[in-house]
PDB file of C-alpha atoms and ligand atoms in Angstrom:
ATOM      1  CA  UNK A   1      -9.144  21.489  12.222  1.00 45.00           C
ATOM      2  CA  UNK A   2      -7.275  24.158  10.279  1.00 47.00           C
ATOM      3  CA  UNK A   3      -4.337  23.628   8.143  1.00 47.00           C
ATOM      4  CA  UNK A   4      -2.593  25.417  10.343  1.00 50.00           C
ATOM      5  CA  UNK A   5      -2.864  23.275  13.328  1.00 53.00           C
ATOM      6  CA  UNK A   6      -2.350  20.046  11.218  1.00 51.00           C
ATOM      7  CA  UNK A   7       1.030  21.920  10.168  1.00 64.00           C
ATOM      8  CA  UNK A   8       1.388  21.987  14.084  1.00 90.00           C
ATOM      9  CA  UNK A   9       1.160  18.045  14.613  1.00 94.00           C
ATOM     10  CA  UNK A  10       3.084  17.248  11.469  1.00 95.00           C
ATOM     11  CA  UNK A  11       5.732  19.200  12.863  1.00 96.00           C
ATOM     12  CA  UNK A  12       5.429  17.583  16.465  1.00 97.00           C
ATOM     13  CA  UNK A  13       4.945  14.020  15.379  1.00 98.00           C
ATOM     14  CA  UNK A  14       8.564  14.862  13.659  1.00 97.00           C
ATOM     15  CA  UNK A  15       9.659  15.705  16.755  1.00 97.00           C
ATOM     16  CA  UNK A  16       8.879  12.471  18.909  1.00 98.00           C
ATOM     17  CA  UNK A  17       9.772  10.360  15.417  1.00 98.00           C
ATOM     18  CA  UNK A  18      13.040  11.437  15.587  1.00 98.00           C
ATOM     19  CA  UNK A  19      13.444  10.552  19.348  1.00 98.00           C
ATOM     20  CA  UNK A  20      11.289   7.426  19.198  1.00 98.00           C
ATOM     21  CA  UNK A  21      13.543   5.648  16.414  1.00 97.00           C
ATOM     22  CA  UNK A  22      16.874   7.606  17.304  1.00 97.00           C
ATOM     23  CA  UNK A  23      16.471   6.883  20.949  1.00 97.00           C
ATOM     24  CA  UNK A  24      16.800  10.067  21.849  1.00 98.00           C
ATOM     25  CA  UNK A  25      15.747  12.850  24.955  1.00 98.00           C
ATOM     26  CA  UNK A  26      13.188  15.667  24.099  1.00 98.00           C
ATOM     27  CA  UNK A  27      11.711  17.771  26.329  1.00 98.00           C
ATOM     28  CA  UNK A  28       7.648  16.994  26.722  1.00 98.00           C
ATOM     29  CA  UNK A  29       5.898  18.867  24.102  1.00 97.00           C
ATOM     30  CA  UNK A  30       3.334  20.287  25.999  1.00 97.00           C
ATOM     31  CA  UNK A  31       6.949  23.018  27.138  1.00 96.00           C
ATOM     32  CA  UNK A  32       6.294  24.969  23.890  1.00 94.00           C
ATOM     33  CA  UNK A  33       2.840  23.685  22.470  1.00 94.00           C
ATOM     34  CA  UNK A  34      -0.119  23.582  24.443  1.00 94.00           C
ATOM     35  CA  UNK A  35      -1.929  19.742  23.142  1.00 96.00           C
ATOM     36  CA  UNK A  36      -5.005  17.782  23.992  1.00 96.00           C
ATOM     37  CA  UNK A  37      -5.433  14.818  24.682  1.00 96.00           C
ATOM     38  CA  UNK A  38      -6.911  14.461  21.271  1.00 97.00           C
ATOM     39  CA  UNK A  39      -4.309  15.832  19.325  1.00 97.00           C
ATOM     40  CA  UNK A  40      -1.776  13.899  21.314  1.00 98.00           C
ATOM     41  CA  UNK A  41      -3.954  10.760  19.670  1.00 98.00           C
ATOM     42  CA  UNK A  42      -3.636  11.602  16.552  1.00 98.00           C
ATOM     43  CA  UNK A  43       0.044  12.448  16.868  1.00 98.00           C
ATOM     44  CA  UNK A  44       0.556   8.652  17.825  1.00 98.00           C
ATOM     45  CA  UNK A  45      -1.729   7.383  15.123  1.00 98.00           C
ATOM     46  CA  UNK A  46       0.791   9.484  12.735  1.00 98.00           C
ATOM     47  CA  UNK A  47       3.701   7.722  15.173  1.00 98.00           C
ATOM     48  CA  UNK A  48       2.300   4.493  14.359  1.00 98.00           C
ATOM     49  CA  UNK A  49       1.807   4.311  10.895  1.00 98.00           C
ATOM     50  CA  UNK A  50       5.288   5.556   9.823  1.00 98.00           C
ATOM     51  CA  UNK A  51       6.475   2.765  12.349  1.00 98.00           C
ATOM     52  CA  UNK A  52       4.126   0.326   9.929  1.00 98.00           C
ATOM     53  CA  UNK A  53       5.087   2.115   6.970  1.00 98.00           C
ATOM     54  CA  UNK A  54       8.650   1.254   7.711  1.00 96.00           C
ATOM     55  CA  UNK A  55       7.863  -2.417   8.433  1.00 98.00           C
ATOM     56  CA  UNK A  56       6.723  -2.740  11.701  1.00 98.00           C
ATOM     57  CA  UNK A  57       4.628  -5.182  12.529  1.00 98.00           C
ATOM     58  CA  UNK A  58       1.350  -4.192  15.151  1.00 98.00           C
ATOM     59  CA  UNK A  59       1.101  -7.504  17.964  1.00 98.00           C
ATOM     60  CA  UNK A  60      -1.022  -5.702  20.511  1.00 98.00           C
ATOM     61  CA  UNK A  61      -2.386  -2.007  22.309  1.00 98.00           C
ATOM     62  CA  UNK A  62      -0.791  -1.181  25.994  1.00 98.00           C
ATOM     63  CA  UNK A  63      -2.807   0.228  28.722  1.00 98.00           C
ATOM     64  CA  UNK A  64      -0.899   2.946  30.813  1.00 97.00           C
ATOM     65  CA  UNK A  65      -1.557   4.879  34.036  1.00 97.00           C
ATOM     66  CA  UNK A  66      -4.259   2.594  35.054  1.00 96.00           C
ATOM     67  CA  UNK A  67      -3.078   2.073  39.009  1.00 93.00           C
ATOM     68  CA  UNK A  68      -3.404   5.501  41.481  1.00 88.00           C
ATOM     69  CA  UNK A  69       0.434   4.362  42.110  1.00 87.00           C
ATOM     70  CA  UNK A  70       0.960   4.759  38.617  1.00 88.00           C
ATOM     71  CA  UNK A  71      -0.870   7.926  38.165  1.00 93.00           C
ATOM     72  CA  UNK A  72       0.848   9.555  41.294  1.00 91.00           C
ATOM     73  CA  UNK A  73       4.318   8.657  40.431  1.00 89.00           C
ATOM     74  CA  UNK A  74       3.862  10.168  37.415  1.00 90.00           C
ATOM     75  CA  UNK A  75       1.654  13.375  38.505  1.00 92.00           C
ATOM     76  CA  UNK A  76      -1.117  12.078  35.788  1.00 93.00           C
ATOM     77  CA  UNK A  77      -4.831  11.505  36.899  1.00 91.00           C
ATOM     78  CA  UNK A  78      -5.960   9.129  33.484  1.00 94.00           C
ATOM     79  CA  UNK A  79      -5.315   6.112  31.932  1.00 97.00           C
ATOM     80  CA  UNK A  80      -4.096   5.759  28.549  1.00 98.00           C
ATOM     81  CA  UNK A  81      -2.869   3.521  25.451  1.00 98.00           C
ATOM     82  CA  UNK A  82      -0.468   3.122  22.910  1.00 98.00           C
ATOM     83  CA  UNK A  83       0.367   0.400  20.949  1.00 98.00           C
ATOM     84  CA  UNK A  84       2.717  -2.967  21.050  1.00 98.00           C
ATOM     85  CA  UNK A  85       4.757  -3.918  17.992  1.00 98.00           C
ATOM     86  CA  UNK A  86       6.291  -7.081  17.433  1.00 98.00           C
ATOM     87  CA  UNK A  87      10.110  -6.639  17.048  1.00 97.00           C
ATOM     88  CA  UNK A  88       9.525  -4.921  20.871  1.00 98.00           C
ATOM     89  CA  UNK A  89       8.629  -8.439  22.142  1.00 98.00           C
ATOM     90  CA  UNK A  90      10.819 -10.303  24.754  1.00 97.00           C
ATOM     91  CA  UNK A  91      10.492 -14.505  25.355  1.00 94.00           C
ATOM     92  CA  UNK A  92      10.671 -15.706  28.166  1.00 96.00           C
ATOM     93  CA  UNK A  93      14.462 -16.644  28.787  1.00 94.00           C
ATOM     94  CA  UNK A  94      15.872 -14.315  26.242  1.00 95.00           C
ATOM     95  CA  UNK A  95      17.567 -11.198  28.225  1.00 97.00           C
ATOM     96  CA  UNK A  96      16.818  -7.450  27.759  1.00 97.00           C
ATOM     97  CA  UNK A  97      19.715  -5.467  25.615  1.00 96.00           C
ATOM     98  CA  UNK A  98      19.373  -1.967  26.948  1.00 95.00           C
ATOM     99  CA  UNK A  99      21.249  -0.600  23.761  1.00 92.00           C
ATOM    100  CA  UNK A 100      19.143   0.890  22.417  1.00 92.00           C
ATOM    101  CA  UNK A 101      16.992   2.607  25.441  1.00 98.00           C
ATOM    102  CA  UNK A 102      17.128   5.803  27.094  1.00 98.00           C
ATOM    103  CA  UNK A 103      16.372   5.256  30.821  1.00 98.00           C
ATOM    104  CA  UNK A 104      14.356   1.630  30.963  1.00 98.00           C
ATOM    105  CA  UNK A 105      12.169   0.424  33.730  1.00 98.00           C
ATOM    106  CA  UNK A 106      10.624  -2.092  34.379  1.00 98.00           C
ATOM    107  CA  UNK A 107       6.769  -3.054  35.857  1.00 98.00           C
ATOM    108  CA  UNK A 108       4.598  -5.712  36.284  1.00 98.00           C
ATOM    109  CA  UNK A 109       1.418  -6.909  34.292  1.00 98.00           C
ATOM    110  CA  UNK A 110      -1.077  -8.869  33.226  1.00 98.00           C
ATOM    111  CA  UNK A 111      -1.321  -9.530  29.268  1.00 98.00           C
ATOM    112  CA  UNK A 112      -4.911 -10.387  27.756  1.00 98.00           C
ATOM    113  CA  UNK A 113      -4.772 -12.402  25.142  1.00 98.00           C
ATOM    114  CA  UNK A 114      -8.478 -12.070  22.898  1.00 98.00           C
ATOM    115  CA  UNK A 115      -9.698 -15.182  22.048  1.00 98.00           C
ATOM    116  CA  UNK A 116     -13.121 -13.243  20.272  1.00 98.00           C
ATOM    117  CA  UNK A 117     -13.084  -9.283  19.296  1.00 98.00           C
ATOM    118  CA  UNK A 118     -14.032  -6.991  21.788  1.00 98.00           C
ATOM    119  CA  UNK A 119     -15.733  -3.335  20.335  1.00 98.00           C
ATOM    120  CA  UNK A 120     -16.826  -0.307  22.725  1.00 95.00           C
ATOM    121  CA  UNK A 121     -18.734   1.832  23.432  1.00 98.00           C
ATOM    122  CA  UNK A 122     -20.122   0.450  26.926  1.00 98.00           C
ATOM    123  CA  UNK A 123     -18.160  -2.687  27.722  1.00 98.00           C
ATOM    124  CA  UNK A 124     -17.417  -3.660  30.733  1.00 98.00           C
ATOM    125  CA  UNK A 125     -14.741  -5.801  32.506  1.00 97.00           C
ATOM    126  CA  UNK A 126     -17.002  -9.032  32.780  1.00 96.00           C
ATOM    127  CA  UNK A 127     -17.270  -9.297  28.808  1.00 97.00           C
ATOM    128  CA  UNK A 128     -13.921  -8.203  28.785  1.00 97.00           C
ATOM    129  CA  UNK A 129     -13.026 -11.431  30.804  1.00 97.00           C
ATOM    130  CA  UNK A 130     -15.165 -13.771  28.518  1.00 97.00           C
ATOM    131  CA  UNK A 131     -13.488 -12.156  25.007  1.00 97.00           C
ATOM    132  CA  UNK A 132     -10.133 -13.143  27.118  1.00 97.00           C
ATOM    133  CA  UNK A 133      -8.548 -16.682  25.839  1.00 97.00           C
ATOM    134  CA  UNK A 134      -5.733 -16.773  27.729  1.00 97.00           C
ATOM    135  CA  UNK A 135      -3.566 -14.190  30.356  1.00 98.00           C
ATOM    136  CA  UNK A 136       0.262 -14.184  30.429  1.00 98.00           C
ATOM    137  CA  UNK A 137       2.598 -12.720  32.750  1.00 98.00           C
ATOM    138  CA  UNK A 138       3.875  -9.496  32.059  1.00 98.00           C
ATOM    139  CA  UNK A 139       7.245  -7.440  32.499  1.00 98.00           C
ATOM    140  CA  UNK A 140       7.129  -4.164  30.673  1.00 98.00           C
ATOM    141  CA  UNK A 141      10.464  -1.916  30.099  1.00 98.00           C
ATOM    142  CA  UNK A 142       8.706   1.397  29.573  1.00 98.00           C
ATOM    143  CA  UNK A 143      11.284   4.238  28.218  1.00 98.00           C
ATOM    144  CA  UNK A 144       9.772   7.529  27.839  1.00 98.00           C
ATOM    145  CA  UNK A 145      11.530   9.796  25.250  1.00 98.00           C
ATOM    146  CA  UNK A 146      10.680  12.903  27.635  1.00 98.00           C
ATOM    147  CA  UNK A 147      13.652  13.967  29.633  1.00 98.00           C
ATOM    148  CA  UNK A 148      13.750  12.664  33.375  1.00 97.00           C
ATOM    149  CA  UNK A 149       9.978  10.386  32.266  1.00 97.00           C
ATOM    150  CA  UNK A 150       8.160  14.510  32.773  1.00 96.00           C
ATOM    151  CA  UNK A 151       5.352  14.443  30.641  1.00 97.00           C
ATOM    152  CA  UNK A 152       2.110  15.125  30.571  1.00 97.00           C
ATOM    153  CA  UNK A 153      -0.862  13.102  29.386  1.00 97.00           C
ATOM    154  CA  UNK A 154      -1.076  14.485  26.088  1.00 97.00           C
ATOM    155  CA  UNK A 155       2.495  14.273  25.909  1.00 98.00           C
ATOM    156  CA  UNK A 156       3.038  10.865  27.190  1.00 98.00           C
ATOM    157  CA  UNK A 157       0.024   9.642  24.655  1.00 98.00           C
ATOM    158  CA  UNK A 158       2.358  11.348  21.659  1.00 98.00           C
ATOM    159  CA  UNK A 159       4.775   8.704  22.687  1.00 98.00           C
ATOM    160  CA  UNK A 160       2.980   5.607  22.258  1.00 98.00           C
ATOM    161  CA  UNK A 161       2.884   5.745  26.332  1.00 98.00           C
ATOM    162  CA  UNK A 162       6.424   5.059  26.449  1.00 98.00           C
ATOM    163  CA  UNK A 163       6.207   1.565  25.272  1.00 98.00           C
ATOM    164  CA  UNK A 164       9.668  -0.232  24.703  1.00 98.00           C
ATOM    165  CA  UNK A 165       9.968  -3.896  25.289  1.00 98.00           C
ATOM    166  CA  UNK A 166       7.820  -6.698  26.706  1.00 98.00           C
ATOM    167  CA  UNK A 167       8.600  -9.997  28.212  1.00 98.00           C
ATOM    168  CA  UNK A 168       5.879 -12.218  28.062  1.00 98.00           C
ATOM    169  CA  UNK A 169       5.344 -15.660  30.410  1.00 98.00           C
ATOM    170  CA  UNK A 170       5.484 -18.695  27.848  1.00 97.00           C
ATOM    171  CA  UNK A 171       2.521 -20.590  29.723  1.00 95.00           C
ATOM    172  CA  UNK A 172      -0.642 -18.442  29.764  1.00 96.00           C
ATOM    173  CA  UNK A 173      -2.967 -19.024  31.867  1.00 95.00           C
ATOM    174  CA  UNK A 174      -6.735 -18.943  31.919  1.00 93.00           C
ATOM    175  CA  UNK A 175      -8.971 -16.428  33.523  1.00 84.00           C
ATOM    176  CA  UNK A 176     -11.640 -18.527  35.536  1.00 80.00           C
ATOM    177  CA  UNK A 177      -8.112 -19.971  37.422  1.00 75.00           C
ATOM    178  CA  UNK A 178      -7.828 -17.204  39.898  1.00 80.00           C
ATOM    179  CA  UNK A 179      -9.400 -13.745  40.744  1.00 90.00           C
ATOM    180  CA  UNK A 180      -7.181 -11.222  39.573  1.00 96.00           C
ATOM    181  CA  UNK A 181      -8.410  -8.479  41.929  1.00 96.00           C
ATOM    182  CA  UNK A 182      -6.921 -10.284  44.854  1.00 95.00           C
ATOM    183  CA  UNK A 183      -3.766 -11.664  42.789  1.00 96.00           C
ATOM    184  CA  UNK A 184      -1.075 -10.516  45.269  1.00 97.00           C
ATOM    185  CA  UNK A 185       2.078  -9.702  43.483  1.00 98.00           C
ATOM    186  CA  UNK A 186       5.904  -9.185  44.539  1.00 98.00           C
ATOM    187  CA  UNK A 187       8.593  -7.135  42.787  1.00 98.00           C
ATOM    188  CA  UNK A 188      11.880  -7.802  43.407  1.00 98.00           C
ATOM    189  CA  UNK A 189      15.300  -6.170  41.363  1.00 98.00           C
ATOM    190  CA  UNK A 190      18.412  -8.251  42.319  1.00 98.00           C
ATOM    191  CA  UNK A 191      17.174  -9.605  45.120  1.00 98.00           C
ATOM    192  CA  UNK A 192      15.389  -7.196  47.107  1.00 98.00           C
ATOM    193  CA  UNK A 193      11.716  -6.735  47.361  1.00 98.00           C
ATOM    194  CA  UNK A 194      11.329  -3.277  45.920  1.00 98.00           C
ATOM    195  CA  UNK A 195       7.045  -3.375  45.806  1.00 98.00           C
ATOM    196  CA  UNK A 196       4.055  -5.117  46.876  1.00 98.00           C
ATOM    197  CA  UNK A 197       0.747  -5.050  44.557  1.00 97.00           C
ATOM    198  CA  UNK A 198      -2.414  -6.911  43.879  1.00 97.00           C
ATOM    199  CA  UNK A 199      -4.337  -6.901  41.068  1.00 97.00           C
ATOM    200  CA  UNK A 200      -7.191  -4.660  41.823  1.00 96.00           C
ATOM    201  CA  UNK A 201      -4.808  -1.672  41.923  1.00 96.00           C
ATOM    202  CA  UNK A 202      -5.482  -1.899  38.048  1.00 97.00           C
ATOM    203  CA  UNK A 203      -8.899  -0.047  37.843  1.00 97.00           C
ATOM    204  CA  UNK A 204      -9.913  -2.381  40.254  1.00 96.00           C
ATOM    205  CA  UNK A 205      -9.549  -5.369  38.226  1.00 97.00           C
ATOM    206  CA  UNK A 206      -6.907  -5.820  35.264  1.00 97.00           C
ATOM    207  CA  UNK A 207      -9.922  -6.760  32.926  1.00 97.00           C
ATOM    208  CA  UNK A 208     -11.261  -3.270  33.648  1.00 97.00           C
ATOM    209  CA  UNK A 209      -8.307  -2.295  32.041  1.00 98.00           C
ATOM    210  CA  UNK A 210      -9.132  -3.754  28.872  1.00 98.00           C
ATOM    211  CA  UNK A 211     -13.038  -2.761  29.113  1.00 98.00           C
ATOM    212  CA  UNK A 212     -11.676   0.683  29.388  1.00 98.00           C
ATOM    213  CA  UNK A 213      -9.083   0.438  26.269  1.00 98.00           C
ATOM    214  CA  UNK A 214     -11.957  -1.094  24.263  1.00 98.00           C
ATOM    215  CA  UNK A 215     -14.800   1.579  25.443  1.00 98.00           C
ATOM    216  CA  UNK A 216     -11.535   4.397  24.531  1.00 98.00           C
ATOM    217  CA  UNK A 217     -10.637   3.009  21.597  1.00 98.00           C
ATOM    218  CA  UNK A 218     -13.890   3.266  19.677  1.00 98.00           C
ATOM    219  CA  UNK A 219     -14.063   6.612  21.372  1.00 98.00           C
ATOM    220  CA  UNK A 220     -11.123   7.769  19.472  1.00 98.00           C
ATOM    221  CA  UNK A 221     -10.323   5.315  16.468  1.00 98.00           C
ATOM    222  CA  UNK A 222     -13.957   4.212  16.482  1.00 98.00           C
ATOM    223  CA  UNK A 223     -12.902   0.753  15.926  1.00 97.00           C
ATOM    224  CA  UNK A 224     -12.918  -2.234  18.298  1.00 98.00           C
ATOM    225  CA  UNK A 225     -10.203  -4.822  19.480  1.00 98.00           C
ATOM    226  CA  UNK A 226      -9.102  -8.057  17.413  1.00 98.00           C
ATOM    227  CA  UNK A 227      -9.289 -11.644  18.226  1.00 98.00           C
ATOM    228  CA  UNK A 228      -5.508 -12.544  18.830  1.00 98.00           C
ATOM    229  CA  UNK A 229      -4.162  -9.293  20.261  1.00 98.00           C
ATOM    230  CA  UNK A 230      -2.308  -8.824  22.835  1.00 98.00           C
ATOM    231  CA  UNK A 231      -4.000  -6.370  25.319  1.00 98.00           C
ATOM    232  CA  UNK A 232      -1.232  -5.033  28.204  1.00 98.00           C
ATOM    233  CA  UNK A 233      -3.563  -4.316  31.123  1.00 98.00           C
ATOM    234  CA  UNK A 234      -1.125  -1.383  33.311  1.00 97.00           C
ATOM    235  CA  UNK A 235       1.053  -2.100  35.806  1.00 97.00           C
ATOM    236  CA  UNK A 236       0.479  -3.069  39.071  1.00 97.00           C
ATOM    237  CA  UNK A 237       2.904  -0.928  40.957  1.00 95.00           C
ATOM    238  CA  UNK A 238       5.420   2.003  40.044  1.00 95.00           C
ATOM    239  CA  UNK A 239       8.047   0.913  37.732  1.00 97.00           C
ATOM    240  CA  UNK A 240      11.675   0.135  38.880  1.00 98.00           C
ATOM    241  CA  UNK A 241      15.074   1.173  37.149  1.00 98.00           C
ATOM    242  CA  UNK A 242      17.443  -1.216  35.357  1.00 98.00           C
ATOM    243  CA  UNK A 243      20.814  -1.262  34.285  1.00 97.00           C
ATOM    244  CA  UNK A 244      23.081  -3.776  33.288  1.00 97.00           C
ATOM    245  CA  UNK A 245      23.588  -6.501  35.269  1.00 97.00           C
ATOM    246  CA  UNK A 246      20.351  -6.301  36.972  1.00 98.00           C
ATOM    247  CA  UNK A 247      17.804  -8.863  37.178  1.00 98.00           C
ATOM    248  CA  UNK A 248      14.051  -8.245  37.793  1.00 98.00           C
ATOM    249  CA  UNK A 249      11.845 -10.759  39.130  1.00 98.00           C
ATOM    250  CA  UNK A 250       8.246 -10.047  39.247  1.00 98.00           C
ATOM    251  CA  UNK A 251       5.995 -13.077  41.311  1.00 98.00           C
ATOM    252  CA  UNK A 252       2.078 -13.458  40.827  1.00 97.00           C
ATOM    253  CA  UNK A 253       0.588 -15.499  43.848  1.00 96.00           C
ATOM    254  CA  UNK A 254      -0.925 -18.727  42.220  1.00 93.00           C
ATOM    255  CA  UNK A 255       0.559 -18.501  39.177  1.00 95.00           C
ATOM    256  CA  UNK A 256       4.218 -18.037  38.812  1.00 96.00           C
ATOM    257  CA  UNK A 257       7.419 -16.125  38.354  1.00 98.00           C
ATOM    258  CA  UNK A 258       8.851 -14.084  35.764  1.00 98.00           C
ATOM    259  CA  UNK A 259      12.053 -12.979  35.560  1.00 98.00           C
ATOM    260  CA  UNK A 260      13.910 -10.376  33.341  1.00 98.00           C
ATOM    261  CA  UNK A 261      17.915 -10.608  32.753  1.00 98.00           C
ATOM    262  CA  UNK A 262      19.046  -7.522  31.836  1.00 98.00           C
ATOM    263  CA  UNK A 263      22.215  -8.004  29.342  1.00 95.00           C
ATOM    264  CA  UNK A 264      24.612  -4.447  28.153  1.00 72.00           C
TER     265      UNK A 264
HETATM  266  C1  OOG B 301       3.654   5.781  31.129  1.00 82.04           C
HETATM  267  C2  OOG B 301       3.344   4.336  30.830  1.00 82.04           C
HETATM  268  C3  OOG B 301       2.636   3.685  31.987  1.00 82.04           C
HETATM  269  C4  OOG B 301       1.666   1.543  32.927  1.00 82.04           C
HETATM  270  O1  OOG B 301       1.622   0.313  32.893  1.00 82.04           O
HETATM  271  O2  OOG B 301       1.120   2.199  33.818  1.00 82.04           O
HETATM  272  C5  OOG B 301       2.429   2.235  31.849  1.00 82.04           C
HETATM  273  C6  OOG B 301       4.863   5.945  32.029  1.00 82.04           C
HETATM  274  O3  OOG B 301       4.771   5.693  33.229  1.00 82.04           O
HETATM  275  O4  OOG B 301       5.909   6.353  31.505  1.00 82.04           O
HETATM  276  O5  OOG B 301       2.868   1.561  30.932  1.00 82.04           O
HETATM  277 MG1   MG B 302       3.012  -0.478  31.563  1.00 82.04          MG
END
């Protein structure tokens, strides 16, 4: 890479800094500067580390775009991931301040939790499974920094896949206690059932999901994943709005329901 195109990404990762910690709309990237996947990569690594520089504190990785609904809401045909940082973490009773977001939504997940490191190339969703300790439920408020959520995959991988906030189940519970493929799922927002899902929408199982992120990973980072962290496997169906006021209730057959109150 030349100095020149370095230059380029400093200049970009200033861009989506700026919106990222200010909270702010930009328009995708990918408008003015034509970016690879790659070099959307390595813009979030730069993302990242400034966000660790200035104390933040790295709990997990997100997988993104791993359901067709997914990928044809948003006009993207790949998965991808970002990471999760601690202060962006939600309990389990504690409601959702939107200050703070541009223009949240909400989707449900699955959350791996590794009980054993997991390191690519060539693994597959069975050893995924067995590196698994335990699985929470999963709400994620994603909130991209592009204008209107338009992106591109490069540009949607510049912004740390639009991670904001996650609200994790307290009980976890353990992957030989159901098949995930056929979990059925139910999304409701105040009320009313606004999608239907199962589990095999995620790359046909959720721990394909985290196969995939450990097989990318070493592709681009060429590391592997750590025992303890938190692995967000994609949603299960296209993400709903929220405002204040609104509550989100997201209900996995067999296991339970998780609800997200969504304070000013
Ligand atoms: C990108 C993030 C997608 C998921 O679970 O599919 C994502 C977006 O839709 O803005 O987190
Ligand atoms: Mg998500």
């Amino acid at each position: 890479m030349t100095t020149g195109e370095l230059t380029g990404l400093d200049q970009l990762l200033e861009i989506v800094y700026g919106a990222y910690t200010g909270s702010y709309e930009i328009d995708k990237l990918t408008d003015k500067y034509p970016l690879s996947i790659e070099e959307g990569y390595a813009i979030q690594q730069k993302l990242i580390q400034r966000l660790v520089e200035r104390g933040g504190k790295i709990a997990g990785k997100k997988t993104g775009l791993t359901s067709k609904a997914k990928q044809q809401a948003m006009g993207v045909h790949e998965a991808c991931y970002g990471y999760l940082l601690a202060d962006t973490l939600l309990e389990e009773g504690q409601p959702l301040s939107l200050g703070g977001l541009i223009h949240p939504r909400a989707e449900p997940e699955l959350a791996f939790v590794l009980a054993r490191p997991l390191s690519g190339p060539g693994i597959t969703g069975a050893q995924a499974l067995a590196a698994t300790g335990e699985i929470r439920l999963a709400l994620e408020i994603i909130d991209s920094r592009y204008r209107n959520f338009n992106f591109t995959l490069p540009d949607v991988v510049a912004d740390n896949c639009s991670a904001g906030k996650l609200l994790l189940s307290k009980q976890g519970f353990t992957p030989a206690r159901n098949d995930l493929r056929l979990m059925g799922l139910t999304l409701e927002r105040n009320g009313e059932l606004m999608y239907t899902g199962a589990g095999a929408a995620v790359l046909g199982h959720p721990a394909n999901a985290v196969a995939w992120l450990a097989n990318k990973l070493w592709e681009v980072e060429g590391r592997g994943l750590e025992a303890g962290e938190i692995v967000l496997a994609g949603a299960f169906t296209p993400a709903v709005e929220v405002k204040p006021g609104d509550t989100v209730e997201a209900t996995f057959a067999g296991v339970g329901t998780l609800r997200l109150e969504c304070a000013g």
